[in-house]
Coordinates of C-alpha atoms in Angstrom, one line a residue:
M1 CA -20.3 -95.6 25.1
S2 CA -16.7 -94.4 24.6
D3 CA -15.3 -90.8 24.4
L4 CA -15.0 -91.4 20.6
D5 CA -18.8 -91.6 20.3
F6 CA -18.9 -87.9 20.9
V7 CA -16.5 -87.0 18.1
T8 CA -18.0 -85.5 15.0
V9 CA -16.3 -85.1 11.6
D10 CA -17.7 -82.2 9.5
D11 CA -16.5 -82.2 5.9
L12 CA -18.2 -78.8 5.5
T13 CA -20.4 -80.0 2.7
E14 CA -23.4 -77.9 4.0
L15 CA -21.3 -74.7 4.2
R16 CA -19.8 -75.3 0.7
E17 CA -23.2 -75.8 -0.8
L18 CA -24.6 -72.7 0.9
L19 CA -21.8 -70.5 -0.5
L20 CA -22.1 -72.0 -4.0
S21 CA -25.8 -71.2 -4.0
S22 CA -25.4 -67.6 -2.7
P23 CA -26.1 -64.5 -4.9
D24 CA -22.4 -63.5 -4.6
A25 CA -21.0 -67.0 -5.1
S26 CA -18.8 -65.9 -8.0
S27 CA -16.8 -63.6 -5.8
L28 CA -16.1 -66.1 -3.0
R29 CA -13.1 -68.4 -2.6
T30 CA -13.3 -72.2 -2.4
I31 CA -12.9 -73.5 1.1
G32 CA -9.7 -75.5 1.3
L33 CA -10.2 -76.9 4.8
R34 CA -11.3 -80.5 4.3
E35 CA -12.7 -81.3 7.7
V36 CA -13.3 -80.1 11.2
V37 CA -13.0 -82.9 13.8
S38 CA -14.5 -81.9 17.2
G39 CA -15.7 -83.4 20.5
D40 CA -14.4 -85.2 23.5
G41 CA -11.6 -87.5 22.4
A42 CA -11.0 -85.9 19.1
L43 CA -7.2 -85.9 19.7
A44 CA -7.3 -89.7 19.9
T45 CA -8.6 -89.9 16.3
L46 CA -5.5 -88.3 14.8
P47 CA -4.5 -91.5 13.1
S48 CA -7.9 -91.7 11.4
I49 CA -7.7 -88.1 10.3
L50 CA -4.3 -88.7 8.7
D51 CA -5.6 -91.8 7.1
R52 CA -8.4 -89.9 5.5
L53 CA -5.8 -87.4 4.3
S54 CA -3.9 -90.3 2.6
I55 CA -1.0 -90.3 4.9
D56 CA 0.3 -93.9 4.9
K57 CA 1.0 -95.8 8.1
G58 CA 4.7 -95.6 9.0
S59 CA 5.1 -92.2 7.4
S60 CA 7.2 -89.4 9.0
I61 CA 5.2 -86.8 10.9
T62 CA 6.6 -83.6 12.3
V63 CA 4.8 -82.0 15.2
V64 CA 5.4 -78.3 15.7
S65 CA 4.7 -76.7 19.1
D66 CA 5.8 -74.0 21.4
T67 CA 7.3 -74.8 24.8
T68 CA 4.4 -73.6 26.9
P69 CA 2.7 -76.5 28.8
K70 CA -0.9 -77.1 27.9
R71 CA -3.3 -79.3 29.8
Y72 CA -5.3 -82.1 28.3
H73 CA -7.2 -84.0 31.0
D74 CA -4.4 -85.3 33.3
M75 CA -1.6 -84.9 30.8
D76 CA 0.0 -82.3 28.4
V77 CA -1.6 -81.7 25.0
L78 CA 1.7 -82.3 23.2
D79 CA 2.1 -85.6 25.0
A80 CA -1.4 -86.6 24.1
V81 CA -0.8 -85.8 20.4
I82 CA 2.5 -87.8 20.4
E83 CA 0.8 -90.7 22.2
A84 CA -2.0 -90.7 19.6
L85 CA 0.4 -90.8 16.7
D86 CA 3.5 -92.8 17.6
Q87 CA 1.8 -96.2 17.4
T88 CA 1.1 -95.6 13.7
Y89 CA 3.7 -93.1 12.5
R90 CA 7.3 -92.0 13.0
V91 CA 6.9 -88.8 15.0
N92 CA 9.5 -86.0 15.4
V93 CA 8.9 -82.8 17.4
V94 CA 10.1 -79.3 16.6
H95 CA 9.9 -77.1 19.7
V96 CA 9.7 -73.4 19.1
A97 CA 10.9 -71.2 22.0
P98 CA 10.7 -67.4 22.3
E99 CA 13.8 -65.4 21.1
P100 CA 16.0 -64.1 23.9
L101 CA 14.4 -61.2 25.7
A102 CA 11.0 -61.9 24.0
A103 CA 8.1 -62.9 26.3
I104 CA 6.4 -65.1 23.7
V105 CA 7.0 -66.7 20.4
L106 CA 6.8 -64.1 17.6
A107 CA 5.9 -65.0 14.0
D108 CA 8.7 -62.8 12.6
E109 CA 10.9 -63.5 9.6
S110 CA 13.7 -65.1 11.5
T111 CA 11.5 -67.4 13.6
V112 CA 9.4 -68.5 10.6
A113 CA 12.6 -69.1 8.5
E114 CA 14.1 -71.2 11.2
V115 CA 11.1 -73.4 11.7
V116 CA 10.8 -73.9 7.9
E117 CA 14.4 -75.1 7.8
R118 CA 14.1 -77.3 10.9
V119 CA 11.0 -79.0 9.4
R120 CA 12.6 -79.3 6.0
R121 CA 15.5 -81.2 7.4
Q122 CA 13.2 -83.8 8.8
A123 CA 11.5 -84.3 5.4
P124 CA 8.1 -85.3 6.9
N125 CA 5.0 -86.5 5.0
C126 CA 2.7 -84.4 7.2
L127 CA 2.9 -81.4 9.6
V128 CA 0.8 -81.3 12.8
S129 CA 0.7 -77.8 14.4
V130 CA -0.1 -77.8 18.1
G131 CA -0.9 -74.5 19.8
S132 CA -2.8 -71.3 19.7
G133 CA -2.9 -68.6 17.1
T134 CA 0.8 -67.8 16.5
M135 CA 1.9 -71.4 16.3
V136 CA -0.8 -72.2 13.8
D137 CA 0.1 -69.1 11.8
I138 CA 3.7 -70.4 11.6
G139 CA 2.5 -73.9 10.8
K140 CA 0.5 -72.6 7.9
V141 CA 3.5 -70.9 6.4
V142 CA 5.7 -74.0 6.9
A143 CA 3.1 -76.2 5.3
N144 CA 2.8 -73.8 2.4
E145 CA 6.5 -73.5 1.9
L146 CA 7.2 -77.2 2.0
S147 CA 3.9 -78.4 0.3
L148 CA 2.9 -80.5 3.3
T149 CA -0.4 -81.9 4.4
H150 CA -1.3 -79.9 7.5
V151 CA -3.3 -80.8 10.6
V152 CA -4.0 -78.2 13.2
V153 CA -4.6 -79.2 16.8
Q154 CA -6.3 -76.1 18.4
T155 CA -5.4 -75.7 22.1
A156 CA -7.5 -72.6 23.0
A157 CA -10.6 -70.8 21.8
S158 CA -8.6 -67.6 21.6
V159 CA -8.7 -66.4 18.0
N160 CA -10.6 -67.0 14.8
G161 CA -7.5 -67.6 12.6
Y162 CA -7.2 -71.4 13.0
A163 CA -9.5 -72.2 10.1
D164 CA -8.6 -69.7 7.4
A165 CA -5.9 -69.4 4.7
H166 CA -3.9 -66.5 6.2
S167 CA -1.2 -66.0 8.7
V168 CA -0.5 -62.9 10.8
L169 CA 3.2 -62.3 10.6
L170 CA 5.6 -59.7 11.8
V171 CA 7.2 -58.1 8.6
N172 CA 9.8 -55.5 9.5
G173 CA 8.2 -55.3 12.9
V174 CA 4.7 -54.7 11.4
K175 CA 1.7 -57.0 11.9
R176 CA 0.8 -58.2 8.4
T177 CA -2.0 -60.6 7.4
T178 CA -0.3 -62.7 4.8
P179 CA -1.7 -65.4 2.5
S180 CA -0.4 -68.8 3.5
R181 CA -2.7 -71.8 3.1
W182 CA -5.7 -73.6 4.5
P183 CA -5.1 -76.4 7.0
D184 CA -6.3 -79.8 5.7
A185 CA -7.9 -80.6 9.0
L186 CA -8.7 -78.8 12.2
V187 CA -9.0 -80.7 15.5
I188 CA -11.0 -79.1 18.4
D189 CA -11.1 -81.2 21.6
P190 CA -12.8 -79.7 24.6
G191 CA -10.3 -81.6 26.7
A192 CA -7.8 -79.1 25.5
I193 CA -9.6 -75.9 24.8
A194 CA -11.7 -75.9 28.0
R195 CA -8.5 -76.3 30.0
A196 CA -6.7 -73.4 28.4
P197 CA -6.2 -70.4 30.7
I198 CA -9.5 -68.6 31.1
A199 CA -8.0 -65.4 29.9
M200 CA -7.4 -67.0 26.5
T201 CA -11.1 -68.0 26.3
R202 CA -12.2 -64.5 27.2
S203 CA -9.8 -63.3 24.6
G204 CA -11.6 -65.5 22.0
L205 CA -14.8 -63.7 22.8
G206 CA -13.1 -60.4 22.1
D207 CA -11.8 -61.6 18.8
Q208 CA -15.3 -63.0 17.8
I209 CA -17.2 -59.8 18.8
S210 CA -15.1 -57.8 16.4
M211 CA -17.4 -58.9 13.6
F212 CA -19.7 -56.0 14.1
S213 CA -17.3 -53.1 13.7
A214 CA -15.3 -55.0 11.1
A215 CA -18.3 -55.7 8.9
A216 CA -19.2 -52.0 9.0
D217 CA -15.7 -51.1 7.9
W218 CA -15.8 -53.7 5.2
Y219 CA -19.1 -52.3 3.8
L220 CA -17.7 -48.7 4.0
S221 CA -14.7 -49.7 2.0
D222 CA -17.0 -51.2 -0.7
A223 CA -19.3 -48.2 -0.7
V224 CA -16.5 -45.8 -1.5
G225 CA -15.0 -48.2 -4.0
F226 CA -11.7 -48.9 -2.4
D227 CA -12.4 -52.6 -1.8
T228 CA -15.5 -53.9 -3.6
S229 CA -15.3 -57.4 -2.1
Y230 CA -18.0 -56.9 0.5
S231 CA -20.3 -59.9 0.7
P232 CA -23.8 -59.6 2.3
T233 CA -23.8 -63.4 2.4
L234 CA -20.6 -63.7 4.4
A235 CA -21.5 -60.7 6.7
S236 CA -24.8 -62.5 7.5
L237 CA -23.3 -65.9 7.9
M238 CA -20.7 -64.6 10.3
R239 CA -23.5 -64.0 12.8
R240 CA -25.3 -67.3 12.4
D241 CA -24.7 -68.7 15.8
F242 CA -24.0 -65.5 17.7
D243 CA -27.2 -65.3 19.6
E244 CA -26.5 -68.7 21.2
L245 CA -23.0 -67.6 22.1
M246 CA -24.3 -64.4 23.7
A247 CA -26.7 -66.5 25.8
A248 CA -23.6 -68.3 27.2
T249 CA -21.3 -65.4 27.9
V250 CA -21.6 -65.8 31.7
A251 CA -20.8 -69.5 31.5
L252 CA -18.0 -68.7 29.1
G253 CA -16.5 -66.4 31.6
W254 CA -15.7 -69.2 34.0
G255 CA -14.8 -71.7 31.3
E256 CA -17.8 -74.0 31.1
P257 CA -16.8 -76.6 28.5
K258 CA -20.0 -76.4 26.4
A259 CA -19.8 -72.6 26.3
V260 CA -16.1 -72.8 25.3
S261 CA -17.0 -75.3 22.6
R262 CA -19.7 -73.0 21.3
L263 CA -17.2 -70.2 21.1
A264 CA -14.7 -72.4 19.3
S265 CA -17.4 -73.3 16.8
C266 CA -18.2 -69.6 16.2
L267 CA -14.5 -68.8 15.8
T268 CA -14.1 -71.6 13.3
L269 CA -17.0 -70.3 11.2
G270 CA -15.4 -66.9 11.3
G271 CA -12.1 -68.3 10.1
L272 CA -13.8 -70.1 7.2
I273 CA -15.7 -66.9 6.2
M274 CA -12.4 -64.9 6.1
G275 CA -11.0 -67.6 4.0
A276 CA -14.0 -67.6 1.6
A277 CA -13.7 -63.8 1.4
G278 CA -10.0 -64.1 0.6
R279 CA -9.2 -61.5 3.2
T280 CA -9.6 -60.9 6.9
A281 CA -12.0 -57.9 6.4
P282 CA -15.1 -59.7 7.7
S283 CA -13.6 -59.7 11.2
S284 CA -10.8 -57.2 11.1
G285 CA -11.4 -53.5 11.1
A286 CA -10.5 -50.5 13.2
E287 CA -10.5 -52.6 16.4
H288 CA -7.7 -54.8 15.0
L289 CA -5.7 -51.8 13.9
I290 CA -5.8 -50.5 17.5
S291 CA -4.7 -53.9 18.8
H292 CA -2.0 -54.3 16.3
L293 CA -0.4 -51.0 17.1
L294 CA -0.5 -51.8 20.8
E295 CA 1.2 -55.1 20.1
M296 CA 3.8 -53.6 17.8
H297 CA 4.7 -51.0 20.5
A298 CA 5.1 -53.7 23.1
D299 CA 7.1 -55.9 20.7
A300 CA 9.5 -52.9 20.0
E301 CA 10.0 -52.4 23.7
R302 CA 10.4 -56.1 24.3
I303 CA 7.7 -56.1 26.9
P304 CA 4.6 -58.2 27.2
S305 CA 1.3 -57.0 25.8
A306 CA -2.2 -58.1 26.6
S307 CA -3.6 -60.9 24.6
H308 CA -4.6 -60.1 21.0
G309 CA -8.3 -60.9 21.5
S310 CA -8.6 -59.0 24.8
Q311 CA -7.3 -55.9 23.0
V312 CA -9.6 -56.5 20.1
G313 CA -12.5 -56.8 22.5
V314 CA -11.7 -53.4 24.0
G315 CA -11.0 -52.1 20.5
S316 CA -14.5 -53.3 19.4
V317 CA -16.1 -51.2 22.1
V318 CA -14.0 -48.2 21.0
A319 CA -14.9 -48.8 17.3
A320 CA -18.6 -48.9 18.2
I321 CA -18.3 -45.5 20.0
I322 CA -16.4 -44.1 17.0
W323 CA -19.0 -45.4 14.5
R324 CA -21.8 -43.9 16.6
R325 CA -20.2 -40.5 16.8
L326 CA -19.3 -40.5 13.1
R327 CA -22.8 -41.5 12.0
E328 CA -24.3 -38.7 14.0
R329 CA -22.0 -36.2 12.4
L330 CA -22.6 -37.5 8.9
C331 CA -26.4 -37.6 9.3
L332 CA -26.3 -33.9 10.2
G333 CA -25.0 -33.1 6.7
N334 CA -22.7 -30.3 5.6
V335 CA -19.6 -32.5 6.0
Q336 CA -16.5 -31.7 3.9
V337 CA -13.9 -34.3 2.8
G338 CA -10.5 -32.7 3.1
A339 CA -7.7 -34.0 0.9
T340 CA -5.2 -32.2 3.1
N341 CA -5.9 -34.7 5.9
V342 CA -4.1 -37.5 4.0
A343 CA -0.8 -38.3 5.6
T344 CA 2.5 -37.8 3.9
R345 CA 5.4 -40.2 3.8
E346 CA 7.4 -38.0 6.2
H347 CA 4.5 -38.0 8.6
V348 CA 4.1 -41.8 8.5
L349 CA 7.8 -42.4 9.0
N350 CA 7.9 -40.0 11.9
V351 CA 5.0 -41.7 13.6
F352 CA 6.6 -45.1 13.6
A353 CA 10.3 -44.0 14.0
P354 CA 10.3 -44.5 17.8
L355 CA 9.6 -48.2 17.3
D356 CA 12.5 -48.9 15.0
A357 CA 15.7 -46.8 14.6
T358 CA 16.5 -48.4 11.2
G359 CA 13.3 -47.0 9.6
A360 CA 12.3 -50.3 8.2
L361 CA 9.1 -50.5 10.2
G362 CA 8.0 -47.0 9.2
Q363 CA 8.8 -47.8 5.5
E364 CA 6.8 -51.0 5.7
C365 CA 3.8 -49.0 7.0
W366 CA 4.2 -46.3 4.4
S367 CA 4.4 -48.9 1.6
A368 CA 0.9 -50.0 2.5
Y369 CA -0.6 -46.7 3.4
E370 CA 0.8 -45.0 0.3
R371 CA -1.5 -47.1 -1.9
K372 CA -4.5 -46.0 0.1
A373 CA -3.3 -42.3 0.1
T374 CA -2.8 -42.3 -3.6
W375 CA -6.3 -43.9 -4.1
I376 CA -7.9 -41.3 -1.9
Q377 CA -6.3 -38.4 -3.8
H378 CA -7.7 -39.8 -7.1
H379 CA -11.2 -40.7 -5.7
L380 CA -12.2 -37.6 -3.7
D381 CA -15.4 -37.4 -5.8
D382 CA -16.4 -40.9 -4.9
L383 CA -15.8 -40.2 -1.2
R384 CA -17.8 -37.0 -1.4
R385 CA -20.6 -38.8 -3.1
V386 CA -20.8 -41.4 -0.3
V387 CA -20.8 -38.6 2.3
S388 CA -23.6 -36.7 0.5
E389 CA -25.7 -39.8 0.1
W390 CA -24.9 -41.0 3.7
P391 CA -28.5 -41.8 4.9
Q392 CA -28.8 -44.7 2.4
H393 CA -25.5 -46.1 3.6
D394 CA -26.2 -45.4 7.3
E395 CA -29.2 -47.7 7.2
V396 CA -27.1 -50.7 6.1
I397 CA -24.3 -49.8 8.5
G398 CA -26.7 -49.5 11.4
Q399 CA -27.8 -53.1 10.7
L400 CA -24.3 -54.3 10.7
L401 CA -23.2 -52.6 14.0
R402 CA -24.1 -53.3 17.6
P403 CA -24.1 -50.5 20.2
A404 CA -21.1 -50.0 22.4
D405 CA -23.0 -50.9 25.5
F406 CA -24.2 -54.2 24.0
I407 CA -20.5 -55.2 23.3
A408 CA -19.4 -53.9 26.7
T409 CA -22.2 -56.0 28.4
A410 CA -21.2 -59.1 26.6
L411 CA -17.6 -58.7 27.6
R412 CA -18.5 -57.8 31.2
D413 CA -20.7 -60.9 31.5
A414 CA -17.7 -63.0 30.5
Q415 CA -15.4 -61.1 32.9
A416 CA -13.4 -59.9 29.9
P417 CA -11.8 -56.4 29.8
I418 CA -13.9 -53.5 28.5
S419 CA -11.4 -50.7 28.8
F420 CA -7.6 -50.4 28.2
D421 CA -6.8 -50.0 31.9
Q422 CA -8.5 -53.4 32.5
L423 CA -6.1 -55.2 30.1
S424 CA -3.4 -57.4 31.5
P425 CA -0.9 -55.8 31.3
P426 CA -2.5 -52.4 30.7
P427 CA -0.8 -50.3 28.0
P428 CA 0.3 -46.8 29.0
A429 CA -2.2 -44.1 28.4
N430 CA 0.0 -42.3 25.9
V431 CA 0.4 -45.5 23.9
V432 CA -3.3 -46.0 23.8
S433 CA -3.8 -42.5 22.4
W434 CA -1.0 -43.1 19.9
S435 CA -2.7 -46.3 18.7
L436 CA -6.1 -44.7 18.2
T437 CA -4.6 -41.6 16.5
Y438 CA -2.5 -43.5 14.0
G439 CA -4.2 -46.9 13.5
H440 CA -5.3 -46.0 10.0
L441 CA -1.7 -45.5 8.9
L442 CA -0.9 -49.2 9.4
R443 CA -2.3 -50.8 6.2
D444 CA -4.1 -50.3 2.9
R445 CA -7.6 -50.8 4.0
F446 CA -10.3 -48.1 4.2
G447 CA -12.4 -47.9 7.3
V448 CA -14.0 -45.7 9.9
L449 CA -10.7 -44.2 11.1
D450 CA -9.9 -43.1 7.6
L451 CA -13.3 -41.5 7.0
A452 CA -13.1 -39.8 10.4
E453 CA -9.7 -38.4 9.6
L454 CA -10.8 -37.2 6.1
I455 CA -13.8 -35.2 7.5
G456 CA -11.9 -33.7 10.3
A457 CA -13.6 -35.8 13.0
W458 CA -10.5 -37.4 14.5
S459 CA -8.8 -34.6 16.5
P460 CA -7.1 -35.1 19.8
Q461 CA -10.3 -33.9 21.5
D462 CA -12.4 -36.4 19.5
I463 CA -10.0 -39.2 20.7
N464 CA -10.2 -38.0 24.3
D465 CA -14.0 -37.9 24.2
V466 CA -14.1 -41.5 22.9
L467 CA -11.8 -42.6 25.7
D468 CA -13.9 -40.8 28.3
E469 CA -17.0 -42.6 27.0
L470 CA -15.1 -45.9 27.1
R471 CA -14.2 -45.3 30.7
E472 CA -17.8 -44.6 31.6
L473 CA -19.0 -47.8 30.0
A474 CA -16.4 -49.8 31.9
R475 CA -17.5 -48.5 35.3

């Protein structure tokens, strides 16, 4: 039996049929990812994958990768990809290095534009992206801009964005989820992902566990009428294999290949669900806002930040605490929605001014928040109705959430960070407080931070109390 006997090709027919038969099928997007190829030796099947994608032998293939070495058995992942392809195709490589003074590759406007142009000059028939989240996000944009068949070779089980139709880009210094395009094929080889730094695997668990707080935010946005895309089908499907993953968190913490493959499978499903939703809301709520602000602050200072998923994991514990406190307050009744708590343009610009002296970053945040602020001012009655009818919504939200101690235990079992001071590197305490205070100003989505702010439940004391509870859980 050869390694290739362990490779499976999933054309996602079962998932497509499930979504088509669901009660909310009419609101869901068609999945554009054609196949997921996984298992030991999946990298060696790249020529077969390209053949199924109608890429003729002898065609020009451009491989895009960053410059960080990545292990694949006894060689580098990039070398393994080239070795698999160059007997059948003409292979060129575009290496993407961090900008001067930057610690890592950033998916900002200049980097993306440069990679698009470098790939364009090679006029390939197909693009192969090799790397973790940022490289794949860049690859999706390049493939979309140049109308190229796109194969993603995943090198870590670190985020859930490999399998969706979006890219997280830096726009004027602001993290923005931007429509790009589905990959045509996703390759997941345990020989690569199980050899990624263990911190990246633990980061993937943090990204995956965000589904609980994110789903509650998504439902809340639908309940108040701001974003009526909430899908019970997708929220339920997101959790399909989660119990099995939770049973493997200890093994995941030391990188056991089967556990890492299980995590990668869950992350892939999460990406597909975000793509079907047409938005990242199924797995991106308050916890991601907190992480994005931490990253933006670090980027502005040109210093490293902790991995995205590790920050999201900590943010998920925080979001669970915030949700519990908010639910308790709303269930007591006699809660008022205050329109005066909506931020002004001047306030938003002042909040983000320290990150960018030009003001472009603050204006980018205001352009998104302004839409939400305007909506709030015109829908105060809808917000007050939801608050007055809270018990019926609380029942649904309670089913979507998981307690903070459940999330903290899962992270602890995997030896992943639970609190901000356990992140590597840990952000300064004042930056943490800033991120929690102003996370809701980042984008035009309505969530738990917005509601807490509107009912006067997000004061500096509230934030300190949340952080105190977080520290207790992390002990």
